[in-house]
Amino acid sequence: MSVAAPLKINLGSGKDFRADFLNIDVNDYWSPDVVADVSGDFPPHGSADYPTQRFGNVTIAHGTYDEIMSNDVLEHVPDLVATMTNCLKLLRVGGVFNILVPYDLSYGAWQDPTHIRAFNERSWLYYTDWFWYLGWSEYRFITRKISFVPNPIGAQLMADGQPKDIVLRTPRAIDAMKVSLEKIPLSEDDREALARFTGEGKRIRAEIHARP
């Protein structure tokens, strides 16, 4: 008899396989529950069945999951916007996306040749306050929490009483950033902003195309 699949996704599980999560990875080498590329069309048409050894056939569908965890993954994905959009759609309203990524001033940001981006505090604006840039018309994220993982240099600076802003701006002081994003429906103000900014963009493009 199959056990019900968890309503939590470990995205890019790799060697960090977690028994209490549905583990998804693009590489079958790590034997995840589901082999899939979440930066592509995932799940196709908003819902698809996937065979798993632990849970039998699992239906992965939009609006289902309580939590998505992504540790040291987003710096690798080829299409970050598509990945963030897919994760937004997979979560239920109130669901949380917990993220760990390398900080852009850290050694770890660029020591790995497979990293194609790094992150800082402002890397999340387009998925939260500026959602309309991405054409998100129903839901967006809000930032619940951002915290930082210092290395010994950063820890010493903090112990010496250096202000947080100084520590964050000191190269090689912070190794990583932890971010917790929550899915919410667009408010009336959000919908007005979406209409205003997307409408203004269309007007400007129309004016450019109309120029001789």
CSV table of N, CA and C in Angstrom, one decimal, residues 72-80 114-117:
chain,number,residue,atom,x,y,z
A,72,ASP,N,20.8,25.8,-1.9
A,72,ASP,CA,21.9,25.8,-2.8
A,72,ASP,C,21.5,25.3,-4.2
A,73,VAL,N,20.4,25.8,-4.7
A,73,VAL,CA,19.9,25.3,-6.0
A,73,VAL,C,19.7,26.5,-7.0
A,74,LEU,N,19.1,27.6,-6.5
A,74,LEU,CA,18.7,28.7,-7.4
A,74,LEU,C,19.9,29.3,-8.2
A,75,GLU,N,21.1,29.2,-7.6
A,75,GLU,CA,22.3,29.7,-8.3
A,75,GLU,C,22.7,28.8,-9.5
A,76,HIS,N,22.0,27.7,-9.7
A,76,HIS,CA,22.4,26.7,-10.8
A,76,HIS,C,21.3,26.7,-11.9
A,77,VAL,N,20.1,27.1,-11.6
A,77,VAL,CA,19.0,26.8,-12.6
A,77,VAL,C,19.2,27.7,-13.8
A,78,PRO,N,18.9,27.2,-15.0
A,78,PRO,CA,19.1,28.0,-16.2
A,78,PRO,C,18.1,29.1,-16.4
A,79,ASP,N,16.9,28.9,-15.8
A,79,ASP,CA,15.8,30.0,-16.0
A,79,ASP,C,15.2,30.2,-14.6
A,80,LEU,N,15.8,31.3,-13.9
A,80,LEU,CA,15.3,31.6,-12.6
A,80,LEU,C,13.9,32.0,-12.5
A,114,THR,N,29.7,25.9,-11.9
A,114,THR,CA,28.3,25.7,-12.3
A,114,THR,C,27.4,26.7,-11.8
A,115,HIS,N,27.9,27.7,-11.0
A,115,HIS,CA,27.0,28.8,-10.6
A,115,HIS,C,26.9,29.8,-11.7
A,116,ILE,N,25.7,30.2,-12.0
A,116,ILE,CA,25.5,31.2,-13.0
A,116,ILE,C,24.9,32.5,-12.5
A,117,ARG,N,24.7,32.6,-11.2
A,117,ARG,CA,24.3,33.9,-10.5
A,117,ARG,C,24.6,33.8,-9.0
